[in-house]
Short mmCIF file of C-alpha atoms in Angstrom, two decimals:
data_model
loop_
_atom_site.label_atom_id
_atom_site.label_comp_id
_atom_site.label_asym_id
_atom_site.label_seq_id
_atom_site.Cartn_x
_atom_site.Cartn_y
_atom_site.Cartn_z
CA MET A 1 0.02 0.10 0.17
CA LEU A 2 1.21 3.30 -0.82
CA TYR A 3 0.26 6.74 0.70
CA GLU A 4 -1.01 9.35 -1.38
CA THR A 5 2.24 11.30 -1.27
CA GLN A 6 3.81 8.43 -2.61
CA GLN A 7 2.58 8.13 -6.20
CA PRO A 8 4.31 5.38 -8.42
CA GLU A 9 6.35 6.84 -11.39
CA THR A 10 4.13 6.52 -14.64
CA ARG A 11 5.67 4.12 -17.27
CA THR A 12 3.01 3.99 -19.86
CA ILE A 13 2.19 5.84 -23.01
CA PRO A 14 -1.53 6.33 -23.18
CA MET A 15 -2.96 5.99 -26.60
CA LEU A 16 -6.22 5.72 -28.49
CA THR A 17 -9.77 5.23 -27.24
CA HIS A 18 -11.99 3.56 -29.45
CA ASP A 19 -15.63 4.11 -30.47
CA ASP A 20 -17.85 1.18 -29.64
CA MET A 21 -20.84 2.01 -31.57
CA LEU A 22 -20.27 -0.45 -34.48
CA PRO A 23 -23.08 -2.65 -35.19
CA PRO A 24 -22.87 -6.39 -34.30
CA LEU A 25 -21.74 -8.76 -37.00
CA ALA A 26 -24.83 -9.61 -39.18
CA ALA A 27 -25.86 -13.20 -38.84
CA ASN A 28 -25.43 -13.47 -43.01
CA GLU A 29 -22.10 -11.74 -43.09
CA PRO A 30 -19.52 -14.14 -44.69
CA LYS A 31 -17.03 -15.25 -42.26
CA ASP A 32 -14.06 -13.95 -43.87
CA HIS A 33 -15.66 -10.42 -44.84
CA ALA A 34 -14.76 -8.54 -41.95
CA LEU A 35 -11.34 -10.00 -41.20
CA ALA A 36 -10.20 -9.94 -44.99
CA ALA A 37 -10.28 -6.17 -44.53
CA VAL A 38 -8.69 -6.13 -41.11
CA ILE A 39 -6.00 -8.48 -42.51
CA SER A 40 -5.49 -6.04 -45.70
CA GLN A 41 -5.10 -3.04 -43.49
CA ILE A 42 -2.61 -4.45 -41.19
CA GLY A 43 -0.76 -5.55 -44.35
CA ASP A 44 -0.46 -2.22 -45.65
CA VAL A 45 1.61 -1.27 -42.56
CA ILE A 46 3.52 -4.85 -41.82
CA LEU A 47 4.72 -5.61 -45.26
CA GLY A 48 5.16 -9.00 -46.68
CA LYS A 49 4.07 -10.93 -43.43
CA ASP A 50 0.65 -12.17 -44.49
CA LYS A 51 1.10 -15.45 -42.62
CA GLN A 52 2.28 -14.02 -39.52
CA ILE A 53 -0.84 -11.45 -39.45
CA ARG A 54 -3.11 -14.19 -40.04
CA LEU A 55 -1.53 -16.17 -36.93
CA ALA A 56 -1.81 -13.06 -34.87
CA LEU A 57 -5.42 -12.70 -35.34
CA THR A 58 -5.94 -16.38 -35.09
CA CYS A 59 -4.27 -16.09 -31.53
CA LEU A 60 -6.75 -13.10 -30.62
CA LEU A 61 -9.85 -14.97 -32.10
CA ALA A 62 -9.13 -17.99 -29.96
CA ARG A 63 -8.91 -15.46 -26.84
CA GLY A 64 -5.07 -16.22 -26.29
CA HIS A 65 -2.24 -14.18 -25.75
CA LEU A 66 0.51 -13.38 -28.14
CA LEU A 67 4.44 -13.46 -27.78
CA ILE A 68 6.33 -11.87 -30.47
CA GLU A 69 9.98 -12.81 -30.22
CA ASP A 70 12.61 -11.33 -32.52
CA VAL A 71 15.70 -9.10 -32.94
CA PRO A 72 15.15 -5.20 -32.57
CA GLY A 73 13.78 -3.38 -35.57
CA VAL A 74 11.70 -5.84 -37.44
CA GLY A 75 8.37 -4.46 -36.68
CA LYS A 76 7.28 -6.45 -33.32
CA THR A 77 6.09 -3.18 -31.57
CA THR A 78 4.49 -1.83 -34.75
CA LEU A 79 2.54 -4.96 -35.40
CA ALA A 80 0.96 -4.80 -31.88
CA HIS A 81 0.00 -1.12 -32.40
CA THR A 82 -1.40 -1.87 -35.57
CA LEU A 83 -3.52 -4.49 -34.35
CA ALA A 84 -4.83 -2.37 -31.59
CA LEU A 85 -5.77 0.45 -33.86
CA THR A 86 -7.32 -1.76 -36.52
CA LEU A 87 -9.51 -3.89 -34.16
CA GLY A 88 -10.48 -0.59 -32.29
CA LEU A 89 -9.27 -1.66 -29.08
CA GLU A 90 -8.11 0.40 -25.89
CA PHE A 91 -4.57 0.20 -25.83
CA GLN A 92 -1.75 0.72 -23.49
CA ARG A 93 1.93 0.23 -23.80
CA ILE A 94 3.94 -0.82 -20.88
CA GLN A 95 7.93 -0.44 -21.50
CA PHE A 96 9.28 -3.40 -19.47
CA THR A 97 12.67 -2.25 -17.74
CA SER A 98 14.77 -3.63 -15.00
CA ASP A 99 13.51 -1.09 -12.33
CA LEU A 100 9.88 -1.85 -13.55
CA LEU A 101 7.77 -2.82 -10.33
CA PRO A 102 4.58 -5.41 -10.20
CA GLY A 103 2.21 -2.32 -8.99
CA ASP A 104 3.49 -0.11 -12.15
CA VAL A 105 1.93 -2.83 -13.99
CA THR A 106 -1.17 -3.94 -12.00
CA GLY A 107 -1.99 -0.67 -10.06
CA THR A 108 -1.66 0.37 -6.50
CA THR A 109 -3.97 0.89 -3.32
CA ILE A 110 -3.37 4.59 -2.12
CA PHE A 111 -4.65 6.25 0.99
CA LYS A 112 -6.55 9.07 0.65
CA ARG A 113 -6.30 11.41 3.67
CA GLU A 114 -9.46 13.55 3.20
CA SER A 115 -11.67 10.54 3.02
CA ASP A 116 -9.30 8.26 5.37
CA GLU A 117 -9.64 5.42 3.25
CA PHE A 118 -7.71 3.12 0.77
CA VAL A 119 -8.45 3.66 -2.93
CA PHE A 120 -7.18 1.49 -5.71
CA HIS A 121 -5.75 3.15 -8.60
CA PRO A 122 -5.62 0.78 -11.55
CA GLY A 123 -2.44 0.13 -13.51
CA PRO A 124 -1.83 0.25 -17.08
CA VAL A 125 -3.09 -3.58 -17.58
CA PHE A 126 -6.76 -2.50 -17.19
CA VAL A 127 -7.19 -2.01 -21.11
CA GLU A 128 -8.39 -4.42 -23.75
CA LEU A 129 -4.96 -4.62 -25.23
CA VAL A 130 -1.89 -4.36 -23.44
CA LEU A 131 1.44 -4.15 -25.16
CA ALA A 132 4.08 -5.58 -23.07
CA ASP A 133 7.06 -4.13 -24.74
CA GLU A 134 10.59 -6.11 -24.42
CA ILE A 135 8.82 -8.14 -21.54
CA ASN A 136 11.95 -10.27 -20.95
CA ARG A 137 14.26 -7.03 -19.86
CA ALA A 138 12.00 -7.00 -16.52
CA THR A 139 12.81 -9.03 -13.65
CA PRO A 140 11.11 -12.21 -12.70
CA LYS A 141 9.10 -10.69 -10.06
CA THR A 142 7.80 -8.00 -12.31
CA GLN A 143 6.94 -10.78 -14.89
CA SER A 144 5.01 -12.61 -12.71
CA ALA A 145 2.83 -9.65 -12.16
CA LEU A 146 1.12 -10.63 -15.46
CA LEU A 147 0.24 -14.24 -14.67
CA GLU A 148 -2.91 -13.65 -12.85
CA ALA A 149 -4.13 -11.34 -15.82
CA MET A 150 -3.51 -13.46 -18.53
CA GLU A 151 -4.98 -16.89 -16.95
CA GLU A 152 -7.92 -15.00 -14.74
CA ARG A 153 -8.46 -11.79 -16.61
CA GLN A 154 -8.36 -10.44 -13.22
CA VAL A 155 -5.65 -8.90 -10.70
CA THR A 156 -5.51 -9.03 -7.11
CA VAL A 157 -4.07 -6.27 -5.00
CA ASP A 158 -3.95 -5.97 -1.49
CA GLY A 159 -6.30 -8.85 -1.03
CA THR A 160 -9.06 -7.27 -3.37
CA THR A 161 -9.68 -8.74 -6.76
CA HIS A 162 -10.43 -6.40 -9.94
CA ARG A 163 -11.79 -7.70 -13.16
CA LEU A 164 -10.29 -6.63 -16.47
CA PRO A 165 -12.11 -5.57 -19.41
CA GLU A 166 -13.55 -7.85 -21.92
CA PRO A 167 -11.73 -8.64 -24.58
CA PHE A 168 -8.37 -8.71 -23.02
CA PHE A 169 -5.18 -9.36 -24.60
CA VAL A 170 -1.54 -9.23 -24.15
CA VAL A 171 0.64 -8.82 -26.76
CA ALA A 172 4.22 -9.21 -25.57
CA THR A 173 7.55 -8.32 -27.51
CA GLN A 174 10.88 -9.92 -26.51
CA ASN A 175 14.43 -9.89 -27.73
CA PRO A 176 16.52 -12.92 -28.14
CA SER A 177 17.55 -14.36 -24.84
CA HIS A 178 21.32 -14.18 -25.76
CA GLN A 179 21.04 -10.13 -26.03
CA ALA A 180 22.46 -8.42 -22.81
CA GLY A 181 19.93 -7.33 -20.16
CA THR A 182 17.40 -9.91 -20.62
CA PHE A 183 15.94 -12.08 -18.05
CA PRO A 184 14.28 -15.74 -19.73
CA LEU A 185 10.65 -15.93 -19.23
CA PRO A 186 9.62 -18.91 -16.76
CA GLU A 187 7.90 -21.75 -18.09
CA SER A 188 4.54 -20.77 -16.29
CA GLN A 189 4.81 -17.48 -17.96
CA LEU A 190 5.53 -19.06 -21.56
CA ASP A 191 2.61 -21.47 -20.91
CA ARG A 192 0.36 -18.66 -20.67
CA PHE A 193 1.01 -17.32 -24.29
CA LEU A 194 -1.07 -19.21 -26.79
CA MET A 195 1.38 -18.44 -29.49
CA ARG A 196 4.87 -17.10 -30.11
CA LEU A 197 5.58 -15.62 -33.39
CA GLU A 198 8.80 -14.55 -35.15
CA LEU A 199 8.72 -11.96 -37.79
CA GLY A 200 11.96 -12.50 -39.29
CA TYR A 201 13.46 -9.98 -41.95
CA PRO A 202 11.49 -8.94 -44.84
CA ASP A 203 12.09 -10.32 -48.38
CA ALA A 204 13.77 -8.04 -50.83
CA ASP A 205 10.49 -6.76 -52.40
CA ALA A 206 8.88 -5.93 -48.94
CA GLU A 207 11.99 -4.35 -47.86
CA ARG A 208 12.37 -2.05 -50.91
CA ALA A 209 8.39 -0.87 -50.42
CA LEU A 210 9.55 -0.29 -46.83
CA LEU A 211 12.65 1.98 -47.84
CA LEU A 212 10.66 3.73 -50.50
CA GLY A 213 7.41 4.24 -48.58
CA HIS A 214 6.00 6.45 -45.76
CA ASP A 215 7.11 6.37 -42.32
CA ARG A 216 5.28 3.49 -40.27
CA ARG A 217 4.46 5.97 -37.63
CA GLU A 218 2.62 8.38 -40.04
CA LEU A 219 0.83 5.10 -41.42
CA LEU A 220 -0.55 4.41 -37.69
CA ARG A 221 -1.76 8.05 -37.39
CA GLU A 222 -3.82 7.45 -40.31
CA LEU A 223 -5.30 3.98 -39.51
CA GLN A 224 -9.35 3.82 -38.86
CA PRO A 225 -10.63 1.22 -36.93
CA LEU A 226 -12.41 -1.47 -38.66
CA MET A 227 -14.40 -2.88 -35.70
CA GLY A 228 -14.78 -2.60 -31.91
CA PRO A 229 -14.74 -4.82 -29.12
CA THR A 230 -18.25 -5.65 -29.47
CA ARG A 231 -17.95 -6.96 -33.07
CA LEU A 232 -14.75 -8.72 -31.97
CA LEU A 233 -16.31 -10.54 -29.19
CA ALA A 234 -18.95 -11.71 -31.67
CA LEU A 235 -16.34 -13.05 -34.07
CA GLN A 236 -14.69 -14.90 -30.96
CA ALA A 237 -17.95 -16.69 -30.28
CA GLU A 238 -18.38 -17.55 -33.99
CA ALA A 239 -14.84 -18.96 -33.95
CA ALA A 240 -15.51 -20.95 -30.81
CA GLN A 241 -18.36 -22.83 -32.66
CA VAL A 242 -16.29 -24.30 -35.55
CA HIS A 243 -16.93 -27.74 -35.63
CA LEU A 244 -14.39 -30.36 -34.13
CA ALA A 245 -14.61 -33.85 -35.49
CA ASP A 246 -13.97 -36.63 -33.02
CA ALA A 247 -10.97 -37.74 -35.29
CA LEU A 248 -9.50 -34.38 -35.06
CA VAL A 249 -9.71 -34.09 -31.34
CA ALA A 250 -7.97 -37.56 -31.04
CA TYR A 251 -5.22 -36.17 -33.47
CA VAL A 252 -4.62 -33.49 -31.01
CA GLN A 253 -4.49 -36.22 -27.98
CA ASP A 254 -2.03 -38.11 -29.93
CA LEU A 255 0.12 -35.06 -30.26
CA THR A 256 -0.04 -34.27 -26.69
CA ARG A 257 0.59 -37.73 -25.71
CA TYR A 258 3.71 -38.27 -27.83
CA THR A 259 5.10 -35.22 -26.05
CA ARG A 260 4.69 -36.81 -22.64
CA GLU A 261 5.48 -40.36 -23.34
CA SER A 262 8.07 -40.41 -26.11
CA GLY A 263 10.75 -39.31 -23.86
CA ALA A 264 11.85 -36.73 -26.24
CA PHE A 265 11.17 -33.81 -24.14
CA ARG A 266 11.79 -32.63 -20.59
CA GLU A 267 8.21 -31.97 -19.89
CA GLY A 268 5.04 -32.81 -21.98
CA LEU A 269 2.39 -30.46 -23.09
CA SER A 270 -0.15 -29.32 -20.60
CA PRO A 271 -3.94 -29.80 -20.91
CA ARG A 272 -3.70 -25.89 -21.35
CA ALA A 273 -1.53 -26.42 -24.28
CA GLY A 274 -3.88 -29.06 -25.93
CA LEU A 275 -6.78 -26.60 -25.40
CA ALA A 276 -4.72 -23.93 -27.14
CA LEU A 277 -4.18 -26.62 -30.23
CA VAL A 278 -7.72 -26.91 -30.33
CA ARG A 279 -9.08 -23.43 -30.02
CA ALA A 280 -6.13 -22.03 -32.41
CA ALA A 281 -7.11 -24.68 -34.82
CA GLN A 282 -10.72 -23.46 -34.95
CA ALA A 283 -9.94 -19.96 -35.31
CA TRP A 284 -7.74 -20.70 -38.22
CA ALA A 285 -10.41 -22.61 -39.74
CA TYR A 286 -12.67 -19.61 -39.10
CA ILE A 287 -10.36 -17.02 -40.63
CA ASN A 288 -10.20 -19.59 -43.90
CA GLY A 289 -13.97 -19.50 -44.14
CA ARG A 290 -14.63 -22.90 -42.92
CA ASN A 291 -17.35 -23.92 -40.22
CA HIS A 292 -15.30 -27.33 -39.63
CA THR A 293 -11.70 -27.88 -38.80
CA LEU A 294 -9.25 -30.14 -40.55
CA PRO A 295 -5.86 -31.71 -39.76
CA GLU A 296 -4.32 -29.21 -41.93
CA ASP A 297 -5.48 -26.57 -39.58
CA VAL A 298 -3.73 -28.16 -36.79
CA GLN A 299 -0.69 -28.46 -38.77
CA ALA A 300 -0.79 -24.81 -39.69
CA ILE A 301 -0.81 -23.54 -36.21
CA ILE A 302 0.99 -26.37 -34.34
CA GLY A 303 4.60 -24.61 -34.52
CA PRO A 304 3.48 -21.04 -32.97
CA VAL A 305 1.40 -22.90 -30.27
CA VAL A 306 4.13 -25.56 -29.13
CA ASN A 307 7.58 -24.39 -30.19
CA HIS A 308 7.89 -22.42 -26.92
CA ARG A 309 6.34 -24.83 -24.76
CA LEU A 310 8.82 -27.82 -25.36
CA GLN A 311 12.52 -28.44 -24.93
CA GLY A 312 14.30 -31.62 -25.74
CA THR A 313 15.67 -33.59 -22.95
CA ASP A 314 19.42 -32.46 -23.93
CA GLY A 315 18.62 -29.24 -23.47
CA ALA A 316 19.62 -28.45 -26.96
CA GLY A 317 18.10 -28.18 -30.30
CA ASP A 318 16.30 -25.50 -32.11
CA ARG A 319 12.64 -25.00 -30.44
CA ASN A 320 11.69 -23.38 -33.74
CA ASN A 321 11.68 -26.97 -35.24
CA VAL A 322 9.59 -28.84 -32.25
CA GLY A 323 6.17 -28.79 -34.28
CA GLU A 324 7.61 -30.09 -37.57
CA HIS A 325 9.11 -32.93 -35.50
CA LEU A 326 5.68 -33.70 -33.91
CA LEU A 327 4.04 -33.62 -37.44
CA GLU A 328 6.66 -36.05 -38.88
CA ALA A 329 6.20 -38.38 -35.71
CA VAL A 330 2.46 -38.66 -35.34
CA PRO A 331 0.51 -39.77 -38.02
CA ILE A 332 -3.06 -38.21 -38.78
CA PRO A 333 -5.62 -40.90 -37.62
#
């Protein structure tokens, strides 16, 4: 608890509010109509990364949190900004640093002398889309401040629980762990991210267009929201209704069982990871205009869903190839 004279240092950059008066999704509107416009607008800012954009939207439609890991300067933060602006979500950026405290994220309780009571002041996490920028530059103690928010969509401060808004997403960026000044994310934190993506360097055509085009910050200022929270929640609900065949559920179970029983990994996939595979496959099918899932949907999303969750028993190897290894080892039923 803090007294009123001990105000915490502000470490966020307030941005955008949204207009939530957009009409709900019409019952007869094609599944890919609204999302096609979203994908196109984001693609005008993030050049040459159509698959990564689709995967990021898949993650959000599956009600998951997204971790973007790559070297500095490839557009991680810009992608998060563009997602928030295009989807019309209230947005806050938290710059994670080594001196950031948990209260700077969740909020603090301050004593008001005039009313002789303690009042909770919400932190920057109380928005619809939180950008946790360079999350692995903060200490593990501060990283853990997001655990309850990501899993329960609430925060507890001084024994009182406060609900977070709906929808609620964390989009975190991090630099490679070999870079100076970084702290590795604990396994419990990694498991709460439904997906981990890498953007990579642009290809020659995209980089040329980037060099000759407008400044990305100018493009961000010109973006208009194409939907709002109400419509996004409707899309999430529809994605969750995409049909799951028994054979596809069995395929997911075979994949998770292999990670637990093969001896190839230190620890197998958790039930949370199995749910992530199912929900991401449903959302991927939905984005591609189908009302049923296929094994190809699981195969399309398996790398981003499992690569950050699994580590070989020898502690070596490239985590980016884990998904490919699973697909080769486990046949489709």
